[in-house]
Backbone as JSON Lines, residues from 0, in Angstrom:
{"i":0,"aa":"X","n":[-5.36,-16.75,-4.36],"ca":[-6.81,-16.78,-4.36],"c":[-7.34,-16.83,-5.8]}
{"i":1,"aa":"X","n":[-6.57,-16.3,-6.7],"ca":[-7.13,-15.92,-8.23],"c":[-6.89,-17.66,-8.98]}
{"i":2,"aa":"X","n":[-5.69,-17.8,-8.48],"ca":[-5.15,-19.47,-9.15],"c":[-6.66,-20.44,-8.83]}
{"i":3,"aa":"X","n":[-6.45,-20.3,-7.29],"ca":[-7.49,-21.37,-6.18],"c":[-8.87,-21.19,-6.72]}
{"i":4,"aa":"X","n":[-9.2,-20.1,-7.75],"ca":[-10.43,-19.86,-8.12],"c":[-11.79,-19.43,-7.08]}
{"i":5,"aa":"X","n":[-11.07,-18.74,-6.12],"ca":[-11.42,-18.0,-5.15],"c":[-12.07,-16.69,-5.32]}
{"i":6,"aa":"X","n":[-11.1,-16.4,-6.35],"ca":[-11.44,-14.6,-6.83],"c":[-11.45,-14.59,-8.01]}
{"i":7,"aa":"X","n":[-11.83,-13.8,-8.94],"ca":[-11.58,-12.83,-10.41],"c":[-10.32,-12.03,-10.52]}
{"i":8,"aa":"X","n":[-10.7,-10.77,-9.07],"ca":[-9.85,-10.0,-9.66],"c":[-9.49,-10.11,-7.36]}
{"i":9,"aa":"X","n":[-8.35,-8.85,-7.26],"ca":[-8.04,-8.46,-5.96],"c":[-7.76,-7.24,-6.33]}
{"i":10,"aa":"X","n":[-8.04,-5.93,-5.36],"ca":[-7.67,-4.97,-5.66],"c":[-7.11,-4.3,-3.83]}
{"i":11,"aa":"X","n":[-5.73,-3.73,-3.85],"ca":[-5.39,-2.96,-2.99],"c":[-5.62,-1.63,-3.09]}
{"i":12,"aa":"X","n":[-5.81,-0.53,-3.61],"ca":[-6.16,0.57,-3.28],"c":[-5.69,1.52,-2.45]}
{"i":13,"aa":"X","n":[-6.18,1.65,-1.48],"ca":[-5.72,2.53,-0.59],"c":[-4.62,2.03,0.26]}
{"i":14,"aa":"X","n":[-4.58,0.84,-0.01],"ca":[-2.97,0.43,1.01],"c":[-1.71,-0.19,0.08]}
{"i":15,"aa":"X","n":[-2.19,0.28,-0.97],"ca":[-0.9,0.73,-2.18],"c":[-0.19,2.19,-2.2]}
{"i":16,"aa":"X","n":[-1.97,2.89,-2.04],"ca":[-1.47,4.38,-2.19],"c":[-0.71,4.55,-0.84]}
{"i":17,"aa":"X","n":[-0.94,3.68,0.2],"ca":[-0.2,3.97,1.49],"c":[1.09,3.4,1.75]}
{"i":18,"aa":"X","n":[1.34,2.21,1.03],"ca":[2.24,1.6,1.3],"c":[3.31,1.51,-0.34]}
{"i":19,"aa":"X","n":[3.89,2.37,-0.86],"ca":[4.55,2.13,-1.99],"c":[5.38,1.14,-2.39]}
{"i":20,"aa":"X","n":[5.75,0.13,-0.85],"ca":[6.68,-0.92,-1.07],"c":[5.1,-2.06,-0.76]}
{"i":21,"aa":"X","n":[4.4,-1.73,-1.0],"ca":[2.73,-3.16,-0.63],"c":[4.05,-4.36,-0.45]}
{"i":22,"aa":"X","n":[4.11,-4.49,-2.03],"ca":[4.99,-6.19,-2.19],"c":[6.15,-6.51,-0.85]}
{"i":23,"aa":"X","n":[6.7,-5.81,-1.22],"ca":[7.57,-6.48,0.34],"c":[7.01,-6.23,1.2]}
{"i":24,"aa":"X","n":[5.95,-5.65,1.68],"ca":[5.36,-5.58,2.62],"c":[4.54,-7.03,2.81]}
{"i":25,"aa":"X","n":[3.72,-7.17,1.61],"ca":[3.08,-8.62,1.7],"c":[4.04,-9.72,1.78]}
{"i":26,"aa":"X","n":[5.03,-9.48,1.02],"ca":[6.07,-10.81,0.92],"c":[6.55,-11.14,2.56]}
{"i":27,"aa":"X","n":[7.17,-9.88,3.24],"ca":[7.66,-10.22,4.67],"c":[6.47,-10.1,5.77]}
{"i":28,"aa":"X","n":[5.54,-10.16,5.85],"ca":[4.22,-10.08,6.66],"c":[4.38,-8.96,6.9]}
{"i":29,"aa":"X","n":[4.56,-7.38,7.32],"ca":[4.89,-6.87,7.76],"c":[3.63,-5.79,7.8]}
{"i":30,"aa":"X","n":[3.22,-5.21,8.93],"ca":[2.28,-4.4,8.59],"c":[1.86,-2.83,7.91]}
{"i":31,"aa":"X","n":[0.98,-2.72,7.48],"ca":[0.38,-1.44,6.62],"c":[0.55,-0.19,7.12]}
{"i":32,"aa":"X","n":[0.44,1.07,6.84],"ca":[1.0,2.33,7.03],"c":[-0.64,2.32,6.95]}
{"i":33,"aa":"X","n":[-0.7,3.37,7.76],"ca":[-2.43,3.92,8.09],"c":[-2.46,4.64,6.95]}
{"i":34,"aa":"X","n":[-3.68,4.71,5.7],"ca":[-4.13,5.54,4.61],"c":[-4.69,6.46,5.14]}
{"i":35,"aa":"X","n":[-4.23,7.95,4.77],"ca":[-4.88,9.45,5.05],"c":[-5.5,9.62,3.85]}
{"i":36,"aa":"X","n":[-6.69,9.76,3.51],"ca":[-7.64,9.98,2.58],"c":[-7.3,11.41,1.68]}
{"i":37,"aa":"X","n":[-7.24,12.12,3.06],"ca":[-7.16,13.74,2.51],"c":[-5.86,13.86,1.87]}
{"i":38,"aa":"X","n":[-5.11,13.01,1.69],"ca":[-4.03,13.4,0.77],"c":[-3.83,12.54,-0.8]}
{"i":39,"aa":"X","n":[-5.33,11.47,-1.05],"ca":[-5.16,11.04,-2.05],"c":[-5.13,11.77,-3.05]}
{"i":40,"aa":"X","n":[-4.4,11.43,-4.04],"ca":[-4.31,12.55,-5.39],"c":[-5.05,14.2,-5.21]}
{"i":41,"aa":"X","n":[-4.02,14.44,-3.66],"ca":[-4.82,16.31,-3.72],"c":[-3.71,17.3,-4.45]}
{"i":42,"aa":"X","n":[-3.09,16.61,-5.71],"ca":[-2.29,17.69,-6.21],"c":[-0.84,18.05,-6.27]}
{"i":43,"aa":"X","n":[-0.37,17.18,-5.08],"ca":[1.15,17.99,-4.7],"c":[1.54,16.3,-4.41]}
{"i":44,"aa":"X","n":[2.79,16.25,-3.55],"ca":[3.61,14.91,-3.24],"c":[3.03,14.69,-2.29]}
{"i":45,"aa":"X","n":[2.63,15.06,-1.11],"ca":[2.01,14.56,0.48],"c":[1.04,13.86,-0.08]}
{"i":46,"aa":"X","n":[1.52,12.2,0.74],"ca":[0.74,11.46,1.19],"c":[1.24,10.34,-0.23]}
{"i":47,"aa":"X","n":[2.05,10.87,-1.47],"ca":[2.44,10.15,-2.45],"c":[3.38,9.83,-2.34]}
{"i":48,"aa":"X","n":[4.43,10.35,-1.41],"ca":[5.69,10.4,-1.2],"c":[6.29,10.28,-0.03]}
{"i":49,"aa":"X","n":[5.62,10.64,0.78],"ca":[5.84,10.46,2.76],"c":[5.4,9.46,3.51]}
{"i":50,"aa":"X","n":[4.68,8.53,3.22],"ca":[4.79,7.68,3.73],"c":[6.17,6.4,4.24]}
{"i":51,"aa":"X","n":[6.16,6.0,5.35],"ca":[7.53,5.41,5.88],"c":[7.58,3.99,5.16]}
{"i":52,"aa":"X","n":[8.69,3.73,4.53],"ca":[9.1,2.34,3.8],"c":[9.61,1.28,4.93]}
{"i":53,"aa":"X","n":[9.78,0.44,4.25],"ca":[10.07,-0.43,5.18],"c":[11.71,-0.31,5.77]}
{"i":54,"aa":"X","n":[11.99,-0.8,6.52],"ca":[13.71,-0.37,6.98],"c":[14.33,-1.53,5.89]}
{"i":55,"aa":"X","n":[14.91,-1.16,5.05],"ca":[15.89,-1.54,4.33],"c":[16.75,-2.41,4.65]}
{"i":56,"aa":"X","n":[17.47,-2.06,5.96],"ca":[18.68,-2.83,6.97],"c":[17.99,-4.48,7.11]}
């Protein structure tokens, strides 16, 4: 979209903070992990760290 002169910028956000693998996620279509709000940057690892990756296999 940025090449095509479609966009400026793109920003993921909350389905980065949800999805730590986004890229292979976007690369294989694969869908998004639901974002829990209440655990954005509240301090500790939940919600930075627990979310499910993609199966590896």
């Amino acid at each position: 979209m940025i090449g095509g002169g479609v966009a400026d910028l793109i920003s993921y956000g909350a389905l980065f903070l949800a999805d730590p693998d986004l890229r292979a996620r976007l690369k294989a279509g694969d869908p998004f992990n639901t974002p829990d709000p209440s655990t954005f940057f509240g301090g500790d690892a939940q919600g930075c760290t627990d979310y499910p990756a993609l199966d590896a296999a």
